[in-house]
C-alpha atoms as one frame of an Amber mdcrd trajectory, in Angstrom:
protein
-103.088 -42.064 -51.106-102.858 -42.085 -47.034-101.912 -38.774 -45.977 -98.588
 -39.675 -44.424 -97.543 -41.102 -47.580 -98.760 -37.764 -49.963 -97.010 -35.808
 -47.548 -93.578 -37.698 -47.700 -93.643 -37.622 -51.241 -94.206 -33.848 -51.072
 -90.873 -33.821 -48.653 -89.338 -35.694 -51.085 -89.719 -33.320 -53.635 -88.567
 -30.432 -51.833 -85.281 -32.357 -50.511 -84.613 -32.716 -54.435 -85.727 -29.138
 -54.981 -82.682 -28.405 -52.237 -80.231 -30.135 -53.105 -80.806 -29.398 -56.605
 -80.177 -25.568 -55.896 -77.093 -26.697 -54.356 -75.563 -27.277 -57.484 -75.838
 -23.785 -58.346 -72.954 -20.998 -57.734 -72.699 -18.792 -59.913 -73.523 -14.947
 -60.164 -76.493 -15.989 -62.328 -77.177 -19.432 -60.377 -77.011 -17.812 -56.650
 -80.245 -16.126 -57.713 -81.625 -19.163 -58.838 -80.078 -21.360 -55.866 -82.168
 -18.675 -53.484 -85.292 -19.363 -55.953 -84.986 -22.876 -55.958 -84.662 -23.085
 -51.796 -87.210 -20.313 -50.916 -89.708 -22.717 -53.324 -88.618 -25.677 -51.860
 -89.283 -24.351 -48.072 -92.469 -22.939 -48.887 -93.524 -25.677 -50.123 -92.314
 -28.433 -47.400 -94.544 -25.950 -44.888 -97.192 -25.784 -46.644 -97.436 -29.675
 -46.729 -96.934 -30.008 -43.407-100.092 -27.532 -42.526-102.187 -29.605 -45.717
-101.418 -32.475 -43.329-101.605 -30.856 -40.017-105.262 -29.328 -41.384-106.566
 -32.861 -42.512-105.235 -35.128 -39.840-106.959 -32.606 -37.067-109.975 -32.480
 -39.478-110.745 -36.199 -40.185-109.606 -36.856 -36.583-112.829 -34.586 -35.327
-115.025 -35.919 -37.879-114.213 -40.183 -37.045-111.648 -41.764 -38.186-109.657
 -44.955 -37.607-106.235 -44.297 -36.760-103.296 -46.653 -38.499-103.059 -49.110
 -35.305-106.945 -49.452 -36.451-108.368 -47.800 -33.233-111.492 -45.962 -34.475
-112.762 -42.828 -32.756-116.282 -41.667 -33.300-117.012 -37.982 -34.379-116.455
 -35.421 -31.756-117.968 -32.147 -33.610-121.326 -31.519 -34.339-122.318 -31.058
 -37.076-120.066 -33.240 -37.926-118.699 -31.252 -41.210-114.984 -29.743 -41.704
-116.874 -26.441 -42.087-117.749 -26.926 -38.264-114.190 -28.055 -37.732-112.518
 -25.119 -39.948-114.596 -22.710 -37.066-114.024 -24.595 -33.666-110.492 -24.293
 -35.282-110.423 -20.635 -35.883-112.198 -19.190 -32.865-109.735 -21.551 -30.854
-106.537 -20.563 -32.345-107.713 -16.911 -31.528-108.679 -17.707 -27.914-112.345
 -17.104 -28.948-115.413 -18.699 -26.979-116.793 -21.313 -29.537-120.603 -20.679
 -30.564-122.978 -23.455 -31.097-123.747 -24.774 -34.597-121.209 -21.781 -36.341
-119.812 -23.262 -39.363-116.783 -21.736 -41.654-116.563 -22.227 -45.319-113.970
 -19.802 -45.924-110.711 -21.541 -46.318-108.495 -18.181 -45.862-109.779 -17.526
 -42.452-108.425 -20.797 -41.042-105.679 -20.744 -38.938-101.921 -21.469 -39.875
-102.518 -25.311 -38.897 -98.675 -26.547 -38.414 -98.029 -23.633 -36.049 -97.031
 -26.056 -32.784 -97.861 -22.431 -30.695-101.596 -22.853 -32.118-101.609 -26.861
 -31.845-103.003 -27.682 -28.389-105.523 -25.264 -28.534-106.879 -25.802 -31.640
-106.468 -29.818 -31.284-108.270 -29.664 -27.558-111.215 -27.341 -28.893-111.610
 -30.006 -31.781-111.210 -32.695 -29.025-111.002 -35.828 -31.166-110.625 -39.151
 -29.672-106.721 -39.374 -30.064-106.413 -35.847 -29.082-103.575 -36.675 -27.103
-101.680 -38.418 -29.748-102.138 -35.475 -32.043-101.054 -33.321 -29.360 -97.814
 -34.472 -28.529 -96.511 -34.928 -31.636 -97.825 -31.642 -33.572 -96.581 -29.414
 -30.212 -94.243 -32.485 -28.979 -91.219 -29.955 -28.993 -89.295 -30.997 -32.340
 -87.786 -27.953 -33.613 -88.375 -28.511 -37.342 -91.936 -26.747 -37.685 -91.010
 -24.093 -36.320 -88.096 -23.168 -37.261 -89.061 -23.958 -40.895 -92.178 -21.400
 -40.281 -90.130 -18.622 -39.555 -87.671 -18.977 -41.437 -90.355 -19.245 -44.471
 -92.280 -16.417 -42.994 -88.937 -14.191 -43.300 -88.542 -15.118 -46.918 -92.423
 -14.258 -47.482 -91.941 -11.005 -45.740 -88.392  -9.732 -45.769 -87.600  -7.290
 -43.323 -85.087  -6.307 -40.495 -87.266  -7.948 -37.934 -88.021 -11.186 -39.870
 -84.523 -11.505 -40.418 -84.103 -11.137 -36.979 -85.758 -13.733 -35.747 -84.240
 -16.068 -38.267 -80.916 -14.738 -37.321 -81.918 -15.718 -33.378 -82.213 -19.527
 -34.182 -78.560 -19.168 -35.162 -77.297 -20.905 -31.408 -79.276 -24.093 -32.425
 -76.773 -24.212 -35.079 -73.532 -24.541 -36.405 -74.294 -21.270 -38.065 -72.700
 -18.357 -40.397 -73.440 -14.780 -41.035 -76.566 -14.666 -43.597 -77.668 -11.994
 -45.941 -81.294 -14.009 -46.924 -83.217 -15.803 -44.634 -83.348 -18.489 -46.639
 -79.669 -19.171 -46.519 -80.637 -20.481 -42.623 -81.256 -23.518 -44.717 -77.869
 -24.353 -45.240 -76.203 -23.827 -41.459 -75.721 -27.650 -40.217 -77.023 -29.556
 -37.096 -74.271 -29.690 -34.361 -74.685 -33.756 -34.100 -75.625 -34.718 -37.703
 -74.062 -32.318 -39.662 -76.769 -32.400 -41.409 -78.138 -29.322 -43.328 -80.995
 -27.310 -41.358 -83.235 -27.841 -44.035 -82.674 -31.479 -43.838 -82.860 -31.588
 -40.161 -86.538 -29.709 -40.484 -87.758 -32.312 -43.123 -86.990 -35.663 -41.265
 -88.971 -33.684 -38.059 -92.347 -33.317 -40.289 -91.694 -36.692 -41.451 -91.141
 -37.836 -37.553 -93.956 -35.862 -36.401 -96.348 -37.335 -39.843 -95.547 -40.741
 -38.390 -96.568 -40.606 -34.917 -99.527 -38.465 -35.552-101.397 -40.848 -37.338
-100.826 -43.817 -34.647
């Protein structure tokens, strides 16, 4: 299955996931309501990186891109081990050593992170660099707002909450008590829910990467 498509489906899911936990609101089912969104937005992001990772990885290694230009390898070796490590040392700011390879998968950097994008995308330096780099750090606010906003739930603390609580003026927003409740504050010109709004971004950002 083309990437773009696994990861819609994956989107999908968590959209049903969401909206399923909006059904829930009672003392018992607000516990599972948070449940049910925290899963659902952990797994949207972690998609999205699955696809950022393999869309910069196949890019380096040759690929043909869906309006059928092909681009020839642009890492040598010409492995995703040798990727994985032009793509560590870059997110890092590192200096990138000859013929280093990485075959540990936990060491890689967080690939959806728009911050980490460009540099990691330029090191790589794949024939439609460009194209990858204005749409995976092209400015839409879904990533990374759904990154922090996952990264609060994952580590819950007055500063996490914090910065959740600080993307409040891109919203039509209310007082919150989880981070994950972010979720459900709505888009000033959709009225959409933020979760929503975040989804159709990776989905946006899927379908011009791949161009």
């Amino acid at each position: 299955m083309p990437l773009q498509f696994m990861l819609h489906e994956q989107l999908s899911r968590c959209e049903r996931a969401f909206r399923e936990a909006l059904t829930y609101d009672s003392l018992t089912g607000r516990i599972q309501r948070r449940h049910l969104m925290e899963g659902a937005l952990s797994d949207a992001w972690q998609a999205y990186c699955s696809f950022a990772r393999n869309v910069a990885i196949h890019s380096s290694l040759g690929c043909t891109t869906a309006n059928g230009t092909v681009h020839a390898a642009s890492v040598n070796p010409s492995t995703w081990q040798r990727s994985s490590y032009i793509a560590i040392r870059a997110a890092k700011g590192h200096s990138i050593n000859l013929a280093q390879t990485n075959t540990e998968l936990w060491k890689e950097p967080t690939w959806g992170d728009p911050g980490k994008s460009v540099s990691i995308i330029t090191a790589l330096n794949p024939g439609n660099a460009r194209t990858l780099i204005s749409h995976f750090a092209g400015g839409l606010l879904g990533p990374k707002h759904c990154q922090i906003v996952r990264n609060a739930c994952a580590h819950r603390n007055h500063q996490t909450k914090a910065d959740v609580e600080a993307l409040a003026t891109h919203y039509l927003a209310s007082k919150i008590t989880f981070p994950s409740e972010a979720m459900l504050w709505r888009d000033p010109h959709t009225s959409d829910f933020a979760f929503i709004c975040w989804l159709d971004d990776l989905r946006t950002i899927s379908e011009g990467a791949i161009k």
